[in-house]
Short mmCIF file of N, CA and C in Angstrom, two decimals:
data_model
loop_
_atom_site.label_atom_id
_atom_site.label_comp_id
_atom_site.label_asym_id
_atom_site.label_seq_id
_atom_site.Cartn_x
_atom_site.Cartn_y
_atom_site.Cartn_z
N SER A 1 139.73 128.09 162.99
CA SER A 1 140.16 128.41 161.64
C SER A 1 139.43 129.65 161.18
N GLY A 2 139.57 130.02 159.96
CA GLY A 2 138.97 131.24 159.46
C GLY A 2 139.46 131.47 158.06
N GLN A 3 139.90 132.66 157.80
CA GLN A 3 140.34 133.08 156.48
C GLN A 3 141.35 132.08 155.91
N GLY A 4 141.00 131.44 154.81
CA GLY A 4 141.90 130.50 154.17
C GLY A 4 142.14 129.24 154.98
N GLY A 5 141.53 129.12 156.13
CA GLY A 5 141.75 127.97 157.00
C GLY A 5 140.70 126.92 156.76
N LYS A 6 140.71 125.93 157.60
CA LYS A 6 139.71 124.88 157.48
C LYS A 6 138.98 124.73 158.80
N SER A 7 137.71 124.36 158.69
CA SER A 7 136.94 124.08 159.89
C SER A 7 137.14 122.62 160.22
N GLY A 8 136.76 122.26 161.41
CA GLY A 8 136.86 120.87 161.78
C GLY A 8 137.48 120.75 163.14
N GLY A 9 137.64 119.53 163.53
CA GLY A 9 138.17 119.27 164.84
C GLY A 9 137.04 119.11 165.83
N SER A 10 137.28 118.25 166.79
CA SER A 10 136.27 118.03 167.81
C SER A 10 136.96 117.56 169.07
N VAL A 11 136.20 117.66 170.16
CA VAL A 11 136.68 117.19 171.44
C VAL A 11 135.49 116.60 172.18
N THR A 12 135.71 115.51 172.90
CA THR A 12 134.66 114.91 173.70
C THR A 12 134.92 115.24 175.16
N ILE A 13 133.89 115.77 175.80
CA ILE A 13 133.99 116.16 177.19
C ILE A 13 133.14 115.20 178.02
N PRO A 14 133.72 114.58 179.05
CA PRO A 14 132.97 113.63 179.88
C PRO A 14 131.77 114.27 180.57
N ALA A 15 130.87 113.43 181.03
CA ALA A 15 129.70 113.89 181.78
C ALA A 15 130.14 114.65 183.02
N ASN A 16 129.33 115.64 183.40
CA ASN A 16 129.50 116.38 184.64
C ASN A 16 130.88 117.04 184.74
N THR A 17 131.30 117.66 183.62
CA THR A 17 132.62 118.28 183.52
C THR A 17 132.49 119.75 183.12
N HIS A 18 133.43 120.54 183.61
CA HIS A 18 133.49 121.97 183.34
C HIS A 18 134.94 122.27 182.99
N VAL A 19 135.20 122.74 181.75
CA VAL A 19 136.56 123.02 181.29
C VAL A 19 136.64 124.39 180.63
N HIS A 20 137.83 124.95 180.62
CA HIS A 20 138.06 126.24 179.96
C HIS A 20 139.23 126.11 178.98
N PRO A 21 138.91 126.03 177.67
CA PRO A 21 139.98 126.00 176.67
C PRO A 21 140.49 127.43 176.41
N ASN A 22 141.57 127.55 175.66
CA ASN A 22 142.02 128.85 175.17
C ASN A 22 141.31 129.13 173.85
N TRP A 23 140.79 130.34 173.68
CA TRP A 23 140.18 130.78 172.44
C TRP A 23 141.13 131.85 171.89
N VAL A 24 141.75 131.62 170.74
CA VAL A 24 142.77 132.53 170.21
C VAL A 24 142.34 133.04 168.83
N PHE A 25 142.43 134.35 168.64
CA PHE A 25 142.05 135.01 167.39
C PHE A 25 143.26 135.75 166.84
N SER A 26 143.51 135.63 165.52
CA SER A 26 144.72 136.22 164.94
C SER A 26 144.57 137.65 164.46
N ALA A 27 143.33 138.15 164.38
CA ALA A 27 143.11 139.50 163.87
C ALA A 27 141.85 140.09 164.48
N PRO A 28 141.78 141.42 164.57
CA PRO A 28 140.56 142.04 165.07
C PRO A 28 139.42 141.90 164.06
N GLY A 29 138.19 141.96 164.57
CA GLY A 29 137.01 141.89 163.72
C GLY A 29 135.94 141.00 164.31
N ASP A 30 134.91 140.74 163.52
CA ASP A 30 133.77 139.92 163.96
C ASP A 30 133.96 138.47 163.53
N TYR A 31 133.73 137.56 164.47
CA TYR A 31 133.85 136.12 164.23
C TYR A 31 132.55 135.42 164.59
N ALA A 32 132.26 134.35 163.88
CA ALA A 32 131.13 133.47 164.19
C ALA A 32 131.64 132.04 164.14
N LEU A 33 131.52 131.33 165.25
CA LEU A 33 131.96 129.93 165.33
C LEU A 33 130.73 129.06 165.55
N THR A 34 130.46 128.18 164.59
CA THR A 34 129.32 127.28 164.71
C THR A 34 129.80 125.93 165.22
N VAL A 35 129.19 125.51 166.32
CA VAL A 35 129.61 124.29 167.02
C VAL A 35 128.43 123.33 167.11
N LYS A 36 128.68 122.07 166.79
CA LYS A 36 127.69 121.01 166.96
C LYS A 36 128.02 120.26 168.24
N MET A 37 127.00 120.03 169.07
CA MET A 37 127.14 119.23 170.27
C MET A 37 126.32 117.97 170.09
N SER A 38 126.90 116.82 170.39
CA SER A 38 126.16 115.57 170.25
C SER A 38 126.42 114.67 171.44
N THR A 39 125.38 113.89 171.76
CA THR A 39 125.44 112.94 172.88
C THR A 39 124.49 111.79 172.57
N THR A 40 124.32 110.90 173.52
CA THR A 40 123.42 109.76 173.36
C THR A 40 122.41 109.78 174.51
N SER A 41 121.14 109.61 174.16
CA SER A 41 120.10 109.59 175.19
C SER A 41 120.25 108.34 176.04
N LYS A 42 119.61 108.33 177.20
CA LYS A 42 119.66 107.16 178.09
C LYS A 42 119.15 105.91 177.38
N SER A 43 118.23 106.10 176.39
CA SER A 43 117.68 104.96 175.66
C SER A 43 118.54 104.57 174.45
N GLY A 44 119.68 105.25 174.27
CA GLY A 44 120.59 104.87 173.19
C GLY A 44 120.43 105.63 171.90
N GLN A 45 119.54 106.61 171.85
CA GLN A 45 119.32 107.39 170.63
C GLN A 45 120.31 108.55 170.53
N PRO A 46 120.83 108.80 169.31
CA PRO A 46 121.71 109.96 169.14
C PRO A 46 120.92 111.26 169.29
N MET A 47 121.54 112.26 169.89
CA MET A 47 120.94 113.58 170.06
C MET A 47 122.00 114.61 169.64
N ALA A 48 121.58 115.68 168.94
CA ALA A 48 122.54 116.70 168.53
C ALA A 48 121.85 118.05 168.40
N THR A 49 122.65 119.08 168.53
CA THR A 49 122.20 120.45 168.33
C THR A 49 123.39 121.27 167.83
N THR A 50 123.09 122.34 167.12
CA THR A 50 124.13 123.21 166.59
C THR A 50 123.83 124.64 167.01
N SER A 51 124.88 125.38 167.35
CA SER A 51 124.71 126.76 167.79
C SER A 51 125.92 127.58 167.36
N THR A 52 125.71 128.88 167.20
CA THR A 52 126.79 129.78 166.78
C THR A 52 127.16 130.72 167.92
N LEU A 53 128.45 130.78 168.21
CA LEU A 53 129.00 131.72 169.19
C LEU A 53 129.56 132.91 168.43
N ARG A 54 129.29 134.12 168.91
CA ARG A 54 129.73 135.34 168.24
C ARG A 54 130.74 136.10 169.10
N PHE A 55 131.79 136.59 168.43
CA PHE A 55 132.87 137.31 169.10
C PHE A 55 133.17 138.59 168.33
N LYS A 56 133.40 139.69 169.05
CA LYS A 56 133.91 140.93 168.48
C LYS A 56 135.31 141.08 169.06
N VAL A 57 136.32 141.00 168.20
CA VAL A 57 137.71 141.00 168.63
C VAL A 57 138.34 142.35 168.31
N GLY A 58 139.08 142.90 169.27
CA GLY A 58 139.69 144.22 169.12
C GLY A 58 138.99 145.18 170.05
N SER A 59 138.85 146.41 169.64
CA SER A 59 138.24 147.39 170.55
C SER A 59 136.78 147.63 170.20
N GLY A 60 136.01 147.94 171.23
CA GLY A 60 134.63 148.36 171.04
C GLY A 60 133.63 147.24 170.85
N GLY A 61 132.37 147.66 170.77
CA GLY A 61 131.29 146.71 170.54
C GLY A 61 130.40 146.53 171.75
N GLN A 62 129.19 146.10 171.48
CA GLN A 62 128.20 145.82 172.52
C GLN A 62 128.23 144.34 172.84
N GLY A 63 128.26 144.02 174.12
CA GLY A 63 128.23 142.61 174.51
C GLY A 63 128.94 142.40 175.83
N ALA A 64 129.29 141.15 176.10
CA ALA A 64 129.92 140.77 177.36
C ALA A 64 131.41 141.06 177.31
N THR A 65 131.86 141.97 178.18
CA THR A 65 133.28 142.34 178.25
C THR A 65 134.00 141.64 179.40
N SER A 66 133.25 140.96 180.26
CA SER A 66 133.85 140.22 181.38
C SER A 66 132.80 139.25 181.90
N GLY A 67 133.19 138.47 182.88
CA GLY A 67 132.27 137.51 183.48
C GLY A 67 132.58 136.09 183.07
N HIS A 68 131.97 135.14 183.77
CA HIS A 68 132.18 133.71 183.55
C HIS A 68 130.99 133.12 182.82
N PHE A 69 131.28 132.41 181.72
CA PHE A 69 130.25 131.78 180.89
C PHE A 69 130.67 130.35 180.58
N ASP A 70 129.68 129.46 180.43
CA ASP A 70 129.94 128.09 179.99
C ASP A 70 128.96 127.74 178.89
N PHE A 71 129.49 127.22 177.79
CA PHE A 71 128.71 126.79 176.64
C PHE A 71 128.50 125.29 176.76
N GLY A 72 127.24 124.86 176.67
CA GLY A 72 126.96 123.43 176.77
C GLY A 72 125.50 123.15 176.52
N PRO A 73 125.16 121.88 176.38
CA PRO A 73 123.77 121.53 176.09
C PRO A 73 122.95 121.23 177.32
N LYS A 74 121.64 121.34 177.13
CA LYS A 74 120.67 120.86 178.10
C LYS A 74 119.61 120.12 177.30
N ILE A 75 118.72 119.44 177.97
CA ILE A 75 117.64 118.72 177.28
C ILE A 75 116.32 119.38 177.65
N GLU A 76 115.58 119.77 176.62
CA GLU A 76 114.25 120.37 176.79
C GLU A 76 113.29 119.67 175.84
N GLY A 77 112.17 119.17 176.38
CA GLY A 77 111.18 118.50 175.54
C GLY A 77 111.75 117.32 174.78
N GLY A 78 112.70 116.61 175.37
CA GLY A 78 113.29 115.44 174.73
C GLY A 78 114.32 115.76 173.67
N LYS A 79 114.67 117.05 173.50
CA LYS A 79 115.64 117.44 172.48
C LYS A 79 116.85 118.10 173.12
N LEU A 80 118.00 117.90 172.49
CA LEU A 80 119.22 118.57 172.94
C LEU A 80 119.14 120.03 172.48
N VAL A 81 119.44 120.95 173.38
CA VAL A 81 119.35 122.39 173.11
C VAL A 81 120.65 123.04 173.57
N ALA A 82 121.24 123.86 172.70
CA ALA A 82 122.45 124.60 173.07
C ALA A 82 122.09 125.66 174.10
N SER A 83 122.98 125.85 175.07
CA SER A 83 122.72 126.82 176.11
C SER A 83 124.03 127.46 176.56
N LEU A 84 123.90 128.58 177.23
CA LEU A 84 125.04 129.32 177.73
C LEU A 84 124.77 129.65 179.19
N LYS A 85 125.62 129.14 180.08
CA LYS A 85 125.47 129.43 181.50
C LYS A 85 126.15 130.77 181.77
N ASP A 86 125.36 131.72 182.26
CA ASP A 86 125.85 133.07 182.54
C ASP A 86 125.96 133.21 184.06
N ASP A 87 127.20 133.23 184.57
CA ASP A 87 127.44 133.32 186.01
C ASP A 87 127.55 134.75 186.51
N ARG A 88 127.18 135.73 185.69
CA ARG A 88 127.25 137.11 186.15
C ARG A 88 126.13 137.43 187.13
N LYS A 89 125.11 136.58 187.17
CA LYS A 89 124.02 136.73 188.13
C LYS A 89 124.04 135.54 189.07
N SER A 90 123.48 135.71 190.26
CA SER A 90 123.38 134.60 191.20
C SER A 90 121.92 134.42 191.59
N PRO A 91 121.35 133.24 191.37
CA PRO A 91 122.00 132.07 190.79
C PRO A 91 122.26 132.27 189.29
N ALA A 92 123.20 131.48 188.77
CA ALA A 92 123.54 131.53 187.35
C ALA A 92 122.31 131.23 186.51
N GLN A 93 122.26 131.80 185.32
CA GLN A 93 121.14 131.56 184.40
C GLN A 93 121.65 130.89 183.13
N TRP A 94 120.88 129.93 182.62
CA TRP A 94 121.17 129.30 181.34
C TRP A 94 120.36 130.06 180.28
N VAL A 95 121.04 130.64 179.29
CA VAL A 95 120.40 131.47 178.28
C VAL A 95 120.75 130.97 176.88
N ASP A 96 120.05 131.49 175.89
CA ASP A 96 120.31 131.17 174.49
C ASP A 96 121.67 131.76 174.09
N PRO A 97 122.59 130.95 173.52
CA PRO A 97 123.89 131.49 173.12
C PRO A 97 123.77 132.67 172.15
N ALA A 98 122.71 132.71 171.36
CA ALA A 98 122.52 133.81 170.40
C ALA A 98 122.26 135.14 171.11
N SER A 99 121.95 135.09 172.40
CA SER A 99 121.65 136.31 173.14
C SER A 99 122.92 137.05 173.58
N GLN A 100 124.08 136.48 173.32
CA GLN A 100 125.33 137.06 173.82
C GLN A 100 126.37 137.19 172.72
N THR A 101 127.07 138.32 172.70
CA THR A 101 128.26 138.50 171.88
C THR A 101 129.41 138.72 172.85
N PHE A 102 130.51 138.04 172.62
CA PHE A 102 131.67 138.16 173.50
C PHE A 102 132.62 139.22 172.95
N ILE A 103 132.91 140.23 173.77
CA ILE A 103 133.82 141.30 173.38
C ILE A 103 135.22 140.91 173.86
N VAL A 104 136.11 140.64 172.91
CA VAL A 104 137.48 140.23 173.20
C VAL A 104 138.36 141.42 172.87
N GLY A 105 138.46 142.36 173.84
CA GLY A 105 139.09 143.64 173.61
C GLY A 105 140.58 143.68 173.94
N ASN A 106 141.06 144.89 174.19
CA ASN A 106 142.49 145.11 174.41
C ASN A 106 143.04 144.35 175.61
N ALA A 107 142.21 144.08 176.62
CA ALA A 107 142.68 143.30 177.79
C ALA A 107 143.04 141.87 177.38
N ALA A 108 142.55 141.42 176.23
CA ALA A 108 142.80 140.06 175.75
C ALA A 108 144.00 139.99 174.79
N LYS A 109 144.60 141.14 174.47
CA LYS A 109 145.71 141.15 173.51
C LYS A 109 146.95 140.53 174.13
N ALA A 110 147.61 139.68 173.37
CA ALA A 110 148.79 138.95 173.86
C ALA A 110 149.73 138.71 172.68
N THR A 111 150.84 138.08 172.96
CA THR A 111 151.81 137.67 171.95
C THR A 111 151.69 136.16 171.78
N ALA A 112 151.58 135.71 170.54
CA ALA A 112 151.41 134.28 170.28
C ALA A 112 152.62 133.49 170.79
N PRO A 113 152.36 132.44 171.57
CA PRO A 113 153.46 131.56 171.99
C PRO A 113 153.83 130.61 170.85
N ALA A 114 154.89 129.88 171.02
CA ALA A 114 155.26 128.84 170.05
C ALA A 114 154.20 127.74 170.08
N GLY A 115 154.03 127.06 168.96
CA GLY A 115 153.17 125.88 168.93
C GLY A 115 151.74 126.11 168.50
N ILE A 116 151.38 127.36 168.16
CA ILE A 116 150.02 127.60 167.66
C ILE A 116 150.08 128.19 166.25
N ASP A 117 151.03 127.71 165.45
CA ASP A 117 151.22 128.22 164.08
C ASP A 117 149.97 128.07 163.22
N PHE A 118 149.07 127.15 163.58
CA PHE A 118 147.82 126.99 162.83
C PHE A 118 146.91 128.20 163.02
N VAL A 119 147.17 129.02 164.05
CA VAL A 119 146.41 130.26 164.29
C VAL A 119 147.29 131.47 164.03
N ALA A 120 148.48 131.50 164.62
CA ALA A 120 149.38 132.65 164.49
C ALA A 120 150.81 132.21 164.77
N SER A 121 151.75 132.84 164.08
CA SER A 121 153.16 132.50 164.28
C SER A 121 153.66 133.10 165.59
N GLN A 122 154.64 132.44 166.18
CA GLN A 122 155.20 132.86 167.45
C GLN A 122 155.61 134.33 167.39
N GLY A 123 155.21 135.10 168.41
CA GLY A 123 155.58 136.50 168.51
C GLY A 123 154.61 137.47 167.87
N SER A 124 153.66 136.95 167.09
CA SER A 124 152.69 137.86 166.45
C SER A 124 151.56 138.20 167.43
N PRO A 125 150.87 139.33 167.20
CA PRO A 125 149.78 139.71 168.12
C PRO A 125 148.58 138.78 167.95
N VAL A 126 147.97 138.44 169.07
CA VAL A 126 146.72 137.67 169.09
C VAL A 126 145.83 138.25 170.18
N TRP A 127 144.56 137.88 170.12
CA TRP A 127 143.60 138.22 171.16
C TRP A 127 143.14 136.88 171.71
N MET A 128 143.15 136.72 173.03
CA MET A 128 142.92 135.40 173.59
C MET A 128 142.01 135.44 174.81
N ILE A 129 141.05 134.51 174.81
CA ILE A 129 140.32 134.18 176.03
C ILE A 129 141.09 132.99 176.59
N ALA A 130 141.82 133.22 177.67
CA ALA A 130 142.71 132.19 178.22
C ALA A 130 141.94 131.17 179.05
N SER A 131 142.61 130.07 179.33
CA SER A 131 142.00 129.03 180.17
C SER A 131 141.92 129.47 181.63
N ALA A 132 142.64 130.52 181.98
CA ALA A 132 142.54 131.12 183.32
C ALA A 132 141.85 132.48 183.16
N GLN A 133 141.04 132.86 184.13
CA GLN A 133 140.28 134.10 184.04
C GLN A 133 141.21 135.32 184.05
N VAL A 134 140.91 136.29 183.15
CA VAL A 134 141.67 137.53 183.02
C VAL A 134 140.69 138.69 183.18
N ALA A 135 141.05 139.68 183.99
CA ALA A 135 140.19 140.85 184.19
C ALA A 135 139.93 141.55 182.87
N GLY A 136 138.68 141.92 182.63
CA GLY A 136 138.31 142.64 181.42
C GLY A 136 138.14 141.78 180.19
N VAL A 137 138.13 140.46 180.37
CA VAL A 137 137.96 139.51 179.25
C VAL A 137 136.86 138.53 179.65
N PRO A 138 135.84 138.31 178.80
CA PRO A 138 134.84 137.29 179.15
C PRO A 138 135.52 135.92 179.19
N TRP A 139 135.19 135.13 180.21
CA TRP A 139 135.82 133.83 180.41
C TRP A 139 134.84 132.76 179.96
N LEU A 140 135.11 132.14 178.81
CA LEU A 140 134.19 131.20 178.18
C LEU A 140 134.69 129.77 178.26
N GLY A 141 133.91 128.93 178.92
CA GLY A 141 134.25 127.52 179.04
C GLY A 141 133.23 126.63 178.36
N ALA A 142 133.40 125.34 178.56
CA ALA A 142 132.46 124.34 178.06
C ALA A 142 131.97 123.53 179.26
N ASN A 143 130.71 123.09 179.19
CA ASN A 143 130.08 122.54 180.37
C ASN A 143 129.16 121.38 180.00
N THR A 144 129.30 120.26 180.69
CA THR A 144 128.40 119.11 180.53
C THR A 144 127.74 118.79 181.87
N MET A 145 127.38 119.85 182.61
CA MET A 145 126.88 119.66 183.97
C MET A 145 125.40 119.97 184.17
N HIS A 146 124.68 120.39 183.11
CA HIS A 146 123.26 120.73 183.31
C HIS A 146 122.51 119.49 183.79
N GLU A 147 121.66 119.69 184.80
CA GLU A 147 120.93 118.56 185.42
C GLU A 147 120.12 117.76 184.39
N SER A 148 119.50 118.46 183.42
CA SER A 148 118.68 117.77 182.43
C SER A 148 119.54 116.89 181.51
N LEU A 149 120.75 117.33 181.22
CA LEU A 149 121.66 116.54 180.39
C LEU A 149 122.06 115.27 181.14
N LEU A 150 122.41 115.42 182.40
CA LEU A 150 122.83 114.27 183.20
C LEU A 150 121.68 113.28 183.40
N ALA A 151 120.45 113.79 183.54
CA ALA A 151 119.28 112.93 183.77
C ALA A 151 118.83 112.22 182.49
N GLY A 152 119.03 112.87 181.31
CA GLY A 152 118.44 112.33 180.09
C GLY A 152 119.40 111.76 179.07
N SER A 153 120.71 111.77 179.38
CA SER A 153 121.68 111.26 178.41
C SER A 153 122.79 110.51 179.11
N THR A 154 123.73 110.00 178.31
CA THR A 154 124.92 109.35 178.87
C THR A 154 125.82 110.41 179.51
N GLY A 155 125.59 111.68 179.15
CA GLY A 155 126.32 112.79 179.75
C GLY A 155 127.55 113.23 178.98
N GLU A 156 128.21 112.31 178.31
CA GLU A 156 129.38 112.65 177.51
C GLU A 156 128.92 113.44 176.29
N VAL A 157 129.60 114.55 175.98
CA VAL A 157 129.21 115.39 174.85
C VAL A 157 130.40 115.61 173.92
N ARG A 158 130.16 115.45 172.63
CA ARG A 158 131.18 115.73 171.61
C ARG A 158 130.91 117.12 171.06
N PHE A 159 131.88 118.00 171.14
CA PHE A 159 131.81 119.35 170.59
C PHE A 159 132.62 119.35 169.29
N SER A 160 131.99 119.72 168.17
CA SER A 160 132.67 119.73 166.87
C SER A 160 132.51 121.10 166.22
N LEU A 161 133.62 121.65 165.72
CA LEU A 161 133.56 122.91 165.01
C LEU A 161 133.03 122.66 163.60
N VAL A 162 131.87 123.22 163.30
CA VAL A 162 131.22 123.04 162.00
C VAL A 162 131.72 124.08 161.01
N SER A 163 131.78 125.34 161.46
CA SER A 163 132.27 126.42 160.59
C SER A 163 132.81 127.56 161.44
N ALA A 164 133.67 128.33 160.82
CA ALA A 164 134.25 129.51 161.48
C ALA A 164 134.38 130.60 160.44
N SER A 165 133.90 131.80 160.77
CA SER A 165 134.09 132.92 159.86
C SER A 165 134.66 134.09 160.64
N GLY A 166 135.43 134.91 159.97
CA GLY A 166 136.04 136.07 160.58
C GLY A 166 137.20 136.54 159.74
N PRO A 167 137.80 137.66 160.11
CA PRO A 167 138.88 138.23 159.31
C PRO A 167 140.22 137.53 159.49
N GLY A 168 140.34 136.67 160.50
CA GLY A 168 141.60 135.98 160.75
C GLY A 168 141.37 134.53 161.09
N LYS A 169 142.35 133.93 161.70
CA LYS A 169 142.25 132.52 162.09
C LYS A 169 141.87 132.44 163.55
N VAL A 170 141.28 131.31 163.93
CA VAL A 170 140.87 131.09 165.30
C VAL A 170 141.16 129.65 165.70
#
């Protein structure tokens, strides 16, 4: 959501899972999506963390213009911590999500399909990080596979959109 829209919505991802949703933006500009991740510790205690993902949509900007990334939690010091798996290096590194801005440039421009009227009407221009990797577009997924998460929790993680800001809808 975004301008005039509403935040909300959540999805639960099973333990040891790696998925790639579509990320669709209706207008160029800067976006910030704040996501809460929650799970249950092995001892039955609720655990949660919140993190903000940043996107520059349209042309230009400093940040990741390509590569494979996964957003997900890990456990450090008994606490759930948001992390971003960056597969641009081998071995992959888990980094602070705040350390990265995703550049969703002209390679991501598409025409809105039917059925996403909550973001954009059919036929209108959108910028999209697709569920399949596209050259020149950072590929952002969600991940519940970090070893510390699997060792210290039930593994299932609920991702909830807390807030979204930007010039358009997402």
